[in-house]
Structures are given as C-alpha cells and as structure tokens.
Coordinates of C-alpha atoms in Angstrom, one line a residue:
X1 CA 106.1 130.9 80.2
X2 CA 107.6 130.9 76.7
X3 CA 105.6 132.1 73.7
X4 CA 106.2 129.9 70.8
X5 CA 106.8 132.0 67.3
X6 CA 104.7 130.7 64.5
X7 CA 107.8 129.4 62.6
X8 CA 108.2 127.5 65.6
X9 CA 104.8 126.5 65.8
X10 CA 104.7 125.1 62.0
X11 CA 107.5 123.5 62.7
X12 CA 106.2 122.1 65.8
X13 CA 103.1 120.7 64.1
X14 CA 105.2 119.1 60.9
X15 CA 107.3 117.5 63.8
X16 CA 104.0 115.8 65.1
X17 CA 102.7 114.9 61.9
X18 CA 105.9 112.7 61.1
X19 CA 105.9 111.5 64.6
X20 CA 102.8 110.1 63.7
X21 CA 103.9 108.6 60.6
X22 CA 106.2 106.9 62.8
X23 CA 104.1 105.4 64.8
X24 CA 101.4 102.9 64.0
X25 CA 99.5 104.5 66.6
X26 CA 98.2 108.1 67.1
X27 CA 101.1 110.2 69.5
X28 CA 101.6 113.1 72.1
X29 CA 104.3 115.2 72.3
X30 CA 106.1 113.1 74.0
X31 CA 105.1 110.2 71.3
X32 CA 103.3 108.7 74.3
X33 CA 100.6 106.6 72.4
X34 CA 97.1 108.5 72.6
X35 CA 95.0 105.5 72.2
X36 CA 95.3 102.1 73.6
X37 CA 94.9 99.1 70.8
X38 CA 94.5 95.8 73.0
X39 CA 94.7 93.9 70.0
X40 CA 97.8 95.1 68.3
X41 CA 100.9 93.7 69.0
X42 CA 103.3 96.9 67.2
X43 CA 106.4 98.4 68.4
X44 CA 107.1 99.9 70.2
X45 CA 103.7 100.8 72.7
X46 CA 101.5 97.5 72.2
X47 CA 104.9 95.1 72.5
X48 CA 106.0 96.9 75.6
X49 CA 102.0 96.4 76.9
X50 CA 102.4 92.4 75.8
X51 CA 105.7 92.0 77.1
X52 CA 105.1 93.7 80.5
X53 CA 101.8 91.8 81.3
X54 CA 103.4 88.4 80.6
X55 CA 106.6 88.6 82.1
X56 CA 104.4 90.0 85.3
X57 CA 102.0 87.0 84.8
X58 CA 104.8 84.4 85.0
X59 CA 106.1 86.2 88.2
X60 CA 103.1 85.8 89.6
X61 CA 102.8 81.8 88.5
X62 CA 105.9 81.4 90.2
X63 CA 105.3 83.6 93.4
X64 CA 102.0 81.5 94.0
X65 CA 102.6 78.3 92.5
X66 CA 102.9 76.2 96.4
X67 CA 100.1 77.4 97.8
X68 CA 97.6 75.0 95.6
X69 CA 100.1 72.2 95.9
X70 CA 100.4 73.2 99.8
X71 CA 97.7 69.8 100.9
X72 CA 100.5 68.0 99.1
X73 CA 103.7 69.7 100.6
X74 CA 102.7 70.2 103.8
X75 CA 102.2 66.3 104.3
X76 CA 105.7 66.2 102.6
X77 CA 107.4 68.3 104.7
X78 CA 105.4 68.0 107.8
X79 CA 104.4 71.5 107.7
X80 CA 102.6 73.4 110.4
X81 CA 100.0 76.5 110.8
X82 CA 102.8 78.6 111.9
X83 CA 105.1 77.0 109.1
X84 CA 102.9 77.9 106.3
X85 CA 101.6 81.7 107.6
X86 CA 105.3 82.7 108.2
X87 CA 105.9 81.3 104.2
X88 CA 103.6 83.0 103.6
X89 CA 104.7 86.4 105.3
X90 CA 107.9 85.6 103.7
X91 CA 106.7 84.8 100.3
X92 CA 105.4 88.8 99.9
X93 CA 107.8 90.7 102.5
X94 CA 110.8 89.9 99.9
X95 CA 109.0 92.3 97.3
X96 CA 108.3 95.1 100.3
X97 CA 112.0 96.9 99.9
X98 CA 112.6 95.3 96.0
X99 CA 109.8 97.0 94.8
X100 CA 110.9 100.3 96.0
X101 CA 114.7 99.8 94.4
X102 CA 113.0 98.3 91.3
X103 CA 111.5 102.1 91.0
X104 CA 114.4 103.7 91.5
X105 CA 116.2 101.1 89.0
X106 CA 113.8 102.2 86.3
X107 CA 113.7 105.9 87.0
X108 CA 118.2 105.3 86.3
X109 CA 118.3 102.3 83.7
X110 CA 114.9 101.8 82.4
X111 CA 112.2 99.3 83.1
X112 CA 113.5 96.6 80.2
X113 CA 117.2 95.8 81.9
X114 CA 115.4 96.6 85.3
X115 CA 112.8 93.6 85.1
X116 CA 114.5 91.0 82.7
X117 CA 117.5 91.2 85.3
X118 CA 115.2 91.0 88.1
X119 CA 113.7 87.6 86.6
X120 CA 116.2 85.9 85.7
X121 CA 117.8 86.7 89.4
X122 CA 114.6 85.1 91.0
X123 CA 114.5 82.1 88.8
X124 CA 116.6 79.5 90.4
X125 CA 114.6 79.9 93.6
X126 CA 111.8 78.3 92.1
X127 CA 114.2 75.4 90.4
X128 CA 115.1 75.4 94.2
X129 CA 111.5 74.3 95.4
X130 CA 112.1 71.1 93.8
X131 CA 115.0 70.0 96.3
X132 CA 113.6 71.2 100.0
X133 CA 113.5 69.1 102.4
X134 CA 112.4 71.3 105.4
X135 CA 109.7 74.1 107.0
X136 CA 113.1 76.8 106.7
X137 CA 114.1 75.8 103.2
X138 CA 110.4 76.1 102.2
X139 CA 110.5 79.8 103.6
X140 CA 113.6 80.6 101.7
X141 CA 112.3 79.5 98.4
X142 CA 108.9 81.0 98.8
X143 CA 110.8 84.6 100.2
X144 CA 113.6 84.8 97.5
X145 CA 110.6 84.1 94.7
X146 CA 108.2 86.6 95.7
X147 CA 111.0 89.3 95.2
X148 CA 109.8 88.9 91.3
X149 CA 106.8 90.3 92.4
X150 CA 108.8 93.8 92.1
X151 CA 108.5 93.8 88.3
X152 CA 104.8 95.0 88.8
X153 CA 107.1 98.6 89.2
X154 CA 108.3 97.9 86.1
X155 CA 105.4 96.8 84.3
X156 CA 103.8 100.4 85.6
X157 CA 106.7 102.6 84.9
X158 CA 106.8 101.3 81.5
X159 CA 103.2 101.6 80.6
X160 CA 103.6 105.1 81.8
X161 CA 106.2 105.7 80.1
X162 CA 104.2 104.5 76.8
X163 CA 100.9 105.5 76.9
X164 CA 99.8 109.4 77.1
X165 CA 97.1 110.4 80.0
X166 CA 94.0 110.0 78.8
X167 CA 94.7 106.2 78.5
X168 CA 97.5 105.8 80.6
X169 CA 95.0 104.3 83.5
X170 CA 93.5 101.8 80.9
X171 CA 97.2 100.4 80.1
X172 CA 98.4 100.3 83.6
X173 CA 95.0 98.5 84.5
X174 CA 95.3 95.6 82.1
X175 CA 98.7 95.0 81.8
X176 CA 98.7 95.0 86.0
X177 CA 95.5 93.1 85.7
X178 CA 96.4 90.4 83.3
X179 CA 100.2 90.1 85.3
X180 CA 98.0 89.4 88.4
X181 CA 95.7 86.9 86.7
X182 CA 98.7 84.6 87.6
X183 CA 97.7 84.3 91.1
X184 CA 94.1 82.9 89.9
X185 CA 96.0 81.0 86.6
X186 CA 98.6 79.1 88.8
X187 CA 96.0 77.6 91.0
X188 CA 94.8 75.4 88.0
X189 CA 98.0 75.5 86.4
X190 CA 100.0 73.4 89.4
X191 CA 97.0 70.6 90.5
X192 CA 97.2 70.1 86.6
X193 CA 100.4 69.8 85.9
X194 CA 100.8 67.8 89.3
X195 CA 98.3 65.4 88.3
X196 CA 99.9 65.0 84.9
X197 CA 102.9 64.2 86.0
X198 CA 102.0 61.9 88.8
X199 CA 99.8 59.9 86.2
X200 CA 102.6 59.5 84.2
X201 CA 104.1 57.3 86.9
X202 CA 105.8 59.6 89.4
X203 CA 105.3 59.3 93.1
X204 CA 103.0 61.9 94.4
X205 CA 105.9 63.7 97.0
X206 CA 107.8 63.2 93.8
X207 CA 105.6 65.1 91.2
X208 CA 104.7 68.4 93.2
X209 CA 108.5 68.6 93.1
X210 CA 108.6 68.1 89.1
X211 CA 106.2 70.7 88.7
X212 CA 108.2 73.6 89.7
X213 CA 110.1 73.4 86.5
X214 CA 107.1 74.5 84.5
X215 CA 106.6 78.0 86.3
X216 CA 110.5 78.4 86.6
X217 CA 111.3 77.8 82.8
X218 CA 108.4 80.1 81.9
X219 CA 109.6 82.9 84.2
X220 CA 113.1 82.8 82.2
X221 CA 111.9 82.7 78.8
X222 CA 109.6 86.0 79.2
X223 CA 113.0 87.6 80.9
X224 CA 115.0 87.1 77.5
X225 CA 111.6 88.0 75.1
X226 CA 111.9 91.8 77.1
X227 CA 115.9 91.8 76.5
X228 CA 115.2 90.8 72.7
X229 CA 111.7 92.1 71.5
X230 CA 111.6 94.9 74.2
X231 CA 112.0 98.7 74.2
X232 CA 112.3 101.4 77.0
X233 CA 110.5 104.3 75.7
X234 CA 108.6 105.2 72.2
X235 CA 112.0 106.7 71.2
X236 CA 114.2 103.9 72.2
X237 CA 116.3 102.2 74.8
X238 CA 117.7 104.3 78.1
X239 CA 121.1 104.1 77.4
X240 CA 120.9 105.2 73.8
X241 CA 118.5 108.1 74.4
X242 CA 121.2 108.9 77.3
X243 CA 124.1 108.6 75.0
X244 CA 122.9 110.5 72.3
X245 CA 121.7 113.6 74.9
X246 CA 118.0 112.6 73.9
X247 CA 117.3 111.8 77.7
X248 CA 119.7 114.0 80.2
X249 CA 121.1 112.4 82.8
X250 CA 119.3 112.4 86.6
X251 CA 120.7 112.3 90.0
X252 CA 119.6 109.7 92.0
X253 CA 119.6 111.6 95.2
X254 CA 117.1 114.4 93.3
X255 CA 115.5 111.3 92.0
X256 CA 114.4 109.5 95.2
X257 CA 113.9 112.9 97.3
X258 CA 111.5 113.9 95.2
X259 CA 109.6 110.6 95.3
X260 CA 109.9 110.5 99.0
X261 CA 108.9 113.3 99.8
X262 CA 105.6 113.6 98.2
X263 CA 103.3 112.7 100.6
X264 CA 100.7 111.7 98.0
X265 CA 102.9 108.6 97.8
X266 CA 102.6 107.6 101.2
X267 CA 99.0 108.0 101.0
X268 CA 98.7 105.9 98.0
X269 CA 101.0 102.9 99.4
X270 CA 98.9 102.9 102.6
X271 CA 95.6 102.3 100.5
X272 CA 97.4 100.1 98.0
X273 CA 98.5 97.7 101.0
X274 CA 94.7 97.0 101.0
X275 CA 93.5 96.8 97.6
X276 CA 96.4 94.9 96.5
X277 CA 98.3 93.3 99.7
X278 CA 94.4 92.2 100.1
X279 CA 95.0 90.5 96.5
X280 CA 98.4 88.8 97.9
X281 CA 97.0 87.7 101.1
X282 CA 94.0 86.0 99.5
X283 CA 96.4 84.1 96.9
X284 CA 97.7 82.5 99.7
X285 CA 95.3 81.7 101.8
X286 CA 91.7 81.2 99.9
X287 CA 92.3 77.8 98.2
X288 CA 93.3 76.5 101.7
X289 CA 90.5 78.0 103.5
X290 CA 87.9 76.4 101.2
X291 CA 89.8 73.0 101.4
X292 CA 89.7 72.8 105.3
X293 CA 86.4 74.7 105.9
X294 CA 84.2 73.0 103.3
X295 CA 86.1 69.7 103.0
X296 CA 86.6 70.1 99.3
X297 CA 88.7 68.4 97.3
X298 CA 92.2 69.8 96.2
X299 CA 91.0 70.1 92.2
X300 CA 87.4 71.9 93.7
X301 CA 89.1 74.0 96.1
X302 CA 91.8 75.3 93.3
X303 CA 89.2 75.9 91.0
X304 CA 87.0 78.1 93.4
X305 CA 90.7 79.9 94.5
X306 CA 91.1 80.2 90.9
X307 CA 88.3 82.5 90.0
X308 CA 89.4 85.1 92.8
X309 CA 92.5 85.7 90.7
X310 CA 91.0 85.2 86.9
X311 CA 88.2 88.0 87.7
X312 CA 91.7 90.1 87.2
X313 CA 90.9 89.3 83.2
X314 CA 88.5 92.0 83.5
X315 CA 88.2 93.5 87.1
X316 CA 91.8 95.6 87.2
X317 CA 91.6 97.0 83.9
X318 CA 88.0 97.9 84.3
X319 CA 88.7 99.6 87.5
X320 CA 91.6 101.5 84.7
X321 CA 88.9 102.2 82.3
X322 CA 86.5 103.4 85.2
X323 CA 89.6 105.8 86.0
X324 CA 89.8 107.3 82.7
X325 CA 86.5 107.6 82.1
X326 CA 85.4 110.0 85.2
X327 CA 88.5 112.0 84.6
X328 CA 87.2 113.0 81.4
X329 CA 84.1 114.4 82.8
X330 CA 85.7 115.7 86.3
X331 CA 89.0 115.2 85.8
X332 CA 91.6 114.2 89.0
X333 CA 88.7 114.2 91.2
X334 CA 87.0 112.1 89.8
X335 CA 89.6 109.5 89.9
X336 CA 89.8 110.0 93.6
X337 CA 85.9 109.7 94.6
X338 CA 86.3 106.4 92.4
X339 CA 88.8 104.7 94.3
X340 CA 87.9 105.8 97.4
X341 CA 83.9 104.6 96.6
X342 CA 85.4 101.1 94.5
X343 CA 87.9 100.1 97.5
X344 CA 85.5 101.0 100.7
X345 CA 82.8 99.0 99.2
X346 CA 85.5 95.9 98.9
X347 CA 85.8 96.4 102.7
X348 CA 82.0 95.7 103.3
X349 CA 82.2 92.3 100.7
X350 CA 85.4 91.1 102.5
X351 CA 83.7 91.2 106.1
X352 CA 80.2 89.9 104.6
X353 CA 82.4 86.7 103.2
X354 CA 84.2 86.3 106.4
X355 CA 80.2 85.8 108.0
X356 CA 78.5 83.6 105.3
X357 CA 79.1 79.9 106.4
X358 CA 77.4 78.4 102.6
X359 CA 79.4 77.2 100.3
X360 CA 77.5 78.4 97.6
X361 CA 77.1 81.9 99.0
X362 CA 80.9 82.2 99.7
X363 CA 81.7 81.8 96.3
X364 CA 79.4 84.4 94.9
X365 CA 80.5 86.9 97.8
X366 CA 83.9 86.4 96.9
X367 CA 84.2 86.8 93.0
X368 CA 82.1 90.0 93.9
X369 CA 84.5 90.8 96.7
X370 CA 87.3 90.2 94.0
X371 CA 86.4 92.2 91.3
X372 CA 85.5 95.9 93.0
X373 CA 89.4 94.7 94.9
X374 CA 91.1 94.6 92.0
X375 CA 89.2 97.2 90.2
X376 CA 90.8 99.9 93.0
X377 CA 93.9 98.5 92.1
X378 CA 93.9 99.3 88.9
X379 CA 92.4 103.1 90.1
X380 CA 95.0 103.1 92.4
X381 CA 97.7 103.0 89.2
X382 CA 95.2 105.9 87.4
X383 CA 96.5 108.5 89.7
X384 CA 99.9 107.2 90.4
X385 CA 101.8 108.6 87.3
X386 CA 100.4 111.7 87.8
X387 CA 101.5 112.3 91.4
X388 CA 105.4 113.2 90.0
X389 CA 106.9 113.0 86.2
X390 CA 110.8 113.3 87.4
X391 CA 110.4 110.9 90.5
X392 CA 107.8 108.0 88.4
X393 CA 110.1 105.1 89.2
X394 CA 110.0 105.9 93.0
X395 CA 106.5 106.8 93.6
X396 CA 105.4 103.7 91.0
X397 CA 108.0 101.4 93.8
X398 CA 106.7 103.3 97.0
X399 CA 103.4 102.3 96.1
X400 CA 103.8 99.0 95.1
X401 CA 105.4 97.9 98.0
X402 CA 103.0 99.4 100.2
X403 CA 100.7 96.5 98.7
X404 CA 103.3 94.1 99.7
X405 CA 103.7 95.6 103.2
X406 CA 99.6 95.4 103.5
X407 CA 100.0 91.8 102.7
X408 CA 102.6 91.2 105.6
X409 CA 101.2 93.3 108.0
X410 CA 98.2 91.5 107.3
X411 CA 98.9 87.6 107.1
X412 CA 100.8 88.5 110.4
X413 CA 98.1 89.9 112.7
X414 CA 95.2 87.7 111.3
X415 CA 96.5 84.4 109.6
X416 CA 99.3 83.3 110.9
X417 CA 99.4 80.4 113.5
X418 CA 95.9 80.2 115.1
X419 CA 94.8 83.2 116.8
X420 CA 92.1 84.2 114.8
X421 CA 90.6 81.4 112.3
X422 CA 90.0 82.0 108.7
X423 CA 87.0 83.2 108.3
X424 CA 87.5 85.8 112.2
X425 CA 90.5 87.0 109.7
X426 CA 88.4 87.6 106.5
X427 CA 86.4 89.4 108.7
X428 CA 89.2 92.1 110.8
X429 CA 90.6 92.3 107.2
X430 CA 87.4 93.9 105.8
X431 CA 87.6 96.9 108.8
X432 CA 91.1 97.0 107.9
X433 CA 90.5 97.7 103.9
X434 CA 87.4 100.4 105.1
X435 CA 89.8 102.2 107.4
X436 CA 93.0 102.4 105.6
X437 CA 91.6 103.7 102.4
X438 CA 89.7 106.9 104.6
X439 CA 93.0 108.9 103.4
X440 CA 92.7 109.1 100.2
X441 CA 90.4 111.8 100.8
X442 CA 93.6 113.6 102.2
X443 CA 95.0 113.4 98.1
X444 CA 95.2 117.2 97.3
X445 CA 96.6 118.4 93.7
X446 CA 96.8 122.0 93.7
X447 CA 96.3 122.7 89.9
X448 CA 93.1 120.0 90.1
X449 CA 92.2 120.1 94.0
X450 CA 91.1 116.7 95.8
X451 CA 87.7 115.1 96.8
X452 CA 86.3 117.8 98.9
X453 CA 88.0 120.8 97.5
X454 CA 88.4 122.5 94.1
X455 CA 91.8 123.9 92.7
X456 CA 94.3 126.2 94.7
X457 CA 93.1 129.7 95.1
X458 CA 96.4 130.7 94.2
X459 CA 95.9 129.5 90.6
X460 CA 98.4 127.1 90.3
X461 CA 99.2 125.5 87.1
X462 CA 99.9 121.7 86.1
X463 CA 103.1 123.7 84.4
X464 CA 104.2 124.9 87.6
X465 CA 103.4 121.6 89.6
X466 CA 105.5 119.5 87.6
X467 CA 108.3 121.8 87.2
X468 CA 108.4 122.6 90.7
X469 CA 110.8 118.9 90.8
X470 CA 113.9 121.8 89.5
X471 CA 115.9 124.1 89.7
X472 CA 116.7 127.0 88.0
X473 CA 120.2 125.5 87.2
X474 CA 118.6 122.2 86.0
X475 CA 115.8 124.3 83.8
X476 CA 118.7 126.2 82.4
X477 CA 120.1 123.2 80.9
X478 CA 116.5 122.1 79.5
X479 CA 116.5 119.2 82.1
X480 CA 113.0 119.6 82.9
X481 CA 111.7 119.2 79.2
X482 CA 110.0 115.5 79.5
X483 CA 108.5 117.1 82.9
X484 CA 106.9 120.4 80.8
X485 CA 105.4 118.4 77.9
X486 CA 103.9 116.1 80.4
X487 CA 102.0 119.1 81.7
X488 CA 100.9 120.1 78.4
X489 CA 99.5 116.8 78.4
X490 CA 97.8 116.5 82.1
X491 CA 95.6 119.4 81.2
X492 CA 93.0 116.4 80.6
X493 CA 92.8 115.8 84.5
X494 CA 91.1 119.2 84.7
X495 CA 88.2 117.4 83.7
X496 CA 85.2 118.9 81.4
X497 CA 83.7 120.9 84.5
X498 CA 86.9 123.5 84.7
X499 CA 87.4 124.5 81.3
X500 CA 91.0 125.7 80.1
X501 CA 90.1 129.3 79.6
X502 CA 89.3 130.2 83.2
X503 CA 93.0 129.3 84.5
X504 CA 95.7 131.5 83.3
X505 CA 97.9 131.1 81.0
X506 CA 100.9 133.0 81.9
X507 CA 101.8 132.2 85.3
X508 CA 105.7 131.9 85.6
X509 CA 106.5 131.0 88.6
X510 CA 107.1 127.6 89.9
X511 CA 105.4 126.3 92.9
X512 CA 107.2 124.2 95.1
X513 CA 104.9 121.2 96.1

C-alpha cells in the first residue's frame, strides 16, 4: 500500500474541502454525496435521484397500464386465460436479457444516454396498444413495452454512482421504490382516465384505446428531461470524463467477465426473482384476481390492486434505510441477516393470502404481504453495489433481470391458462419466495465475512477485494483508482463490532476473488 506524504495529505484534504464547496451536499472522495437530501432537487446527486425515479415510474405506468383495463380488452379482443398469462409472460420476459445489456450499457456509456435511449425506443409500443386488433398483437405490445422495465439498471447504477455507502441503500431504495409505485399508480391512473374519456362521449372499446396516449406521452417526456437536466456522475457526463482522461477507458470483455463471474451475482438474481419478479407477477395478476373471485367492480378492484403497488411509497426505501441502518452497527452482515429475515417472512404472508377466502382479510394480508416484499427489494439493492466497483453495470443488470426471470418463471408454472387457480398459485408462490431466498446465506465477503461466518482468516482487505478486478498492467496505468477510493469508502460495511484497528493496514497483495 502506498504511504501518503503529508504534503500530499494537506493537499489531499484542501482538495476535499473545495470539493465540498462544490457541492451543495457533503462529498467522498469520489464526490459521491455522503448524505441523502429527499427534499432537494440540486445538481447534480438530488436531480439524478428525481430524474431516475420518474423516468422509472413512467416505465412502469406503461409496462402495467392493460392489466386494469384488461375486463375491458379482453371483451374487446375476445381474449382468453391462456391469452392473457402468456401477455403476461411476455410483458416481463422482454426486460429478462435487456436488463442485463442495459448494465453493461451503463458500465460503457453511462446510465443518462443508456435509459433516455431505452425509453424513447419502447415508446411507440405503447402508441401501438391503441391499434390492436388481436390476442398476438396484444402480446407484442405488452412484450416490446415491458423491455422499459430495464431502466431499473439504470436507475441503480446511477444512484450508485451518486451517493457514497453509508447511504447508497437509502437512494437505491426510494428511487427503485418510487419507480415501482407505477405498478400500484397505473391501476387508478387507466380506469380514470378511461372513464374520462368515455364520459366525454367515446365508445367504451373506443376509450381504453385513447388512453394509451397518456402513459406513452409521459414515458417520452421523462426520456428528454434526463437528456436535458441529467448528469452521469458528480463530475460530469461519460463521454467528457472519458475525453478529458478523468474516467479511463474499460474493456468490455474485462467488464462483463468480471460481473459474470462473481457468483454473489447469481445468488442475488435468484433471490431477486422472488422479491421483485413476486412484485411483477402480482401487477399483473392481483386487480384481476379480486375482480373474478370477489365479484368486485373494475374501480374497487383497481383500487385494492392499487395499494399493493403504492405501499412502494414507503415499503422499498424503508427496506433501503433498514439496510443502512444494521450495517452501521454490524456492517455487511447485517445487511444479509436483513434480507434473508425481510424476504422469508414475505413467503409465509404470500401463502397465508393465497388461504384466506375474506375479502376484508385479503386486503390486509396483502398490503402486509406487500410491504416486507418490497422492503427486500430495496435490501436486495443495499448489497448489490458492493458486490463489484469495476463490473457495477453488470452485476446491477444480472440482478435485475433475475427479478424479471422470477416473474416468468413464475406466471408460467402457476398462472398461466388454468392449471392451478389464483389463489392454489398465491399459495406455491409463497414456498417458492421461502425456498429461493435460503442462498443468500451462501453470500460470503472475505474482508466482512457472511451470515454465519466472520471475516477471512487470511485477513483480507476491502483494498485488496476490490482491486483484485486488475492487473498489474492495468494498476500501472492508475486504472483501478475509482475501484481503490471505493474501498477507502466501504470500510463502513465493517460494521461497529470489527473496529478498523484490528485489520491490518499494510497488506499488499491483491486477492483474487
């Protein structure tokens, strides 16, 4: 390890201090903001947090806008079970392999041109949805939509990218959580807007068809805010950071293998696919199920689907907060035990709502249900960033489509045509949820350890971890610098309970992980 000079060191610090100045918020050394200001709305760190959540929100308007208007289009189209669970399938497999390229895309250009493009590229298929005519055109509309859902990678990878450690969990919970409060927000968004239109005049197969236009021109106008108002990192776009020799260029090759092979990836997409592909299968099937099994009316039904998605408001970036919180205290860990105790929980709620045959005791199981499943979520995205600095982008996309794979794999065994019924499905999907999320406790950091063990005996690090992703020819020309000051900064997932003066502090070599 290099020892800084005290020259060095004062120069270091003056660096810092007008870093700060900078910045309207307090910085690392990475000028990563150190706190997270909900309120503020000031570049670059609160926009990037306001333009990430909204553009993801309108993604998810779009993605989920038929399934409240589905009573409606179904009759339309003469739609049936097996129709509407493979839309369905389709309208979440799309994201499955975009997601993944969307990380890479961010890890090469940056999460600003990554997302806005990837908007603007899904937007006609939701103009489309006003012309279909058939069970196959519906599909196609539905599949080429829910590939927006990808800019979730983006909306993580930038937050990341903004926001320093100790509150990076905090800003990836709430701007993922307010993003997904689309799914709840569309489902009284649409009957609304449908009902408007058609009392204006318009037939009713006519006005579910007008409505699309709302969700489609929203989608487009949060795709040029990013391009305009947006900015890649605290220091400033990709391509000018690249151009000025600020940000060296990567490899993509380097990029994705060492995203791919960390397993802690794989692990994570697995018990993502049921936290969040949980989240995605719900959204399309909930305001349906309450319609059919309780003879409600559209309006009642939406509303009740509605507050499954809106407890995201709170529930995702609580589950964040939760994360940072218990890392503080015992550090990495900590974050692990949460998950794993926040998601496995969610398991027993979702088979105890697939049981209950009240109305009234359905509703309460399943805004319960919701809120500890989207509270792992936003866990989930506490311990992502740290799992690789140089492969973010990948690891971000592997894990978020392994919530969309979740919600395929999972609308394909248990709701689609009519092998199992609704509330037989709730109930398999519960065991599911319980028994994919047993590997987290397989998550093992060797400079922090994982739930059942401490740290490597070998004494390994967070400096040696994260530089373990190069070379010697790469750390010979300074390549790995982002990666070394984020390790200075990950010290905090020690936690309080391992105390910085009992690992050492000259170990040189890097360990290959």
């Amino acid at each position: 390890m290099e020892v800084e000079h005290p020259a060095a060191a004062a120069e270091s610090n003056n660096g810092n201090q007008s870093q700060e100045q900078k910045f309207s918020v307090p910085v690392d050394s990475e000028n990563k903001a150190t706190e997270f200001r909900l309120l503020s709305i000031s570049k670059p760190h609160m926009r990037a947090f306001h333009l990430s959540w909204i553009s993801f929100f309108s993604c998810f308007v779009s993605s989920f806008a038929a399934p409240p208007l589905l009573p409606i289009i179904r009759d339309n189209l003469n739609l049936t079970a097996t129709d509407i669970g493979n839309a369905g399938v389709a309208s979440v497999s799309g994201a499955v392999f975009a997601r993944v390229a969307m990380g890479t895309a961010c890890d090469l250009v940056g999460p600003r041109l990554a997302s806005a493009s990837l908007i603007l590229l899904t937007a006609p298929a939701v103009y489309f949805t006003s012309v279909i005519n058939s069970a196959t055109s519906y599909l196609l509309v539905r599949f080429f939509t829910g590939f927006s859902l990808a800019t979730f990678v983006s909306t993580q990878f930038w937050m990341s990218s903004m926001f320093s450690p100790p509150v990076v969990g905090r800003a990836n919970g709430f701007s993922g959580g307010w993003g997904n409060l689309g799914g709840g927000a569309t489902q009284l968004i649409m009957p609304l807007v449908f009902s408007l239109i058609r009392d204006i005049g318009a037939a009713q197969f006519t006005a579910w068809r007008i409505a699309f236009f709302v969700p489609a021109f929203f989608q487009m106008l949060t795709a040029f805010s990013i391009l305009i108002f947006g900015q890649d990192m605290p220091d400033g776009n990709f391509q000018r950071l690249k151009k000025a020799g600020e940000k060296p260029k990567d490899e993509f090759s380097k990029v994705l293998f060492h995203g791919v092979s960390n397993y802690r990836g794989w692990i994570l997409a697995l018990t993502y696919g049921y936290c969040f592909g949980v989240e995605l299968t719900i959204d399309n099937i909930i305001a349906e199920y309450f319609y059919d099994r309780f003879n409600l009316k559209l309006h009642t039904a939406g509303i009740i689907a509605a507050s499954f998605g809106l407890a995201n408001l709170f529930s995702r970036p609580g589950g964040g907060i939760v994360s940072d919180a218990v890392s503080k205290r015992f550090g990495m860990r900590g974050r692990l035990w949460a998950l794993w105790l926040c998601q496995t929980f969610a398991g027993v709620l979702c088979i105890i709502l697939g049981l209950v045959g009240s109305l009234s005791v359905s509703v309460v199981v399943m805004i319960i249900f919701s809120v500890f499943v989207q509270a792992a979520c936003g866990m989930t995205f506490g311990i992502v960033p740290f799992v690789s600095r140089r492969s973010l982008g990948v690891i971000s996309g592997m894990t978020g489509g392994g919530g969309n794979v979740g919600a395929v794999v999972t609308q394909l065994i248990f709701f689609k045509g009519s092998r199992f019924s609704k509330e037989r499905g709730i109930t398999l999907m519960g065991v599911m949820i319980i028994i994919c999320t047993l590997p987290i406790c397989l998550i093992y950091f060797p400079q922090w350890g994982g739930m059942f063990f401490g740290p490597s005996s070998e004494k390994v690090t967070e400096e040696d971890y994260y530089l373990g992703e190069w070379n010697s020819k790469e750390q010979e020309k300074g390549s790995h610098h982002a990666s070394l000051k984020f390790a200075d900064n990950s010290v905090s997932e020690r936690g309080r309970r391992l105390n910085a003066s009992t690992r050492p502090a000259d170990e040189s070599t890097p360990t290959h992980v």
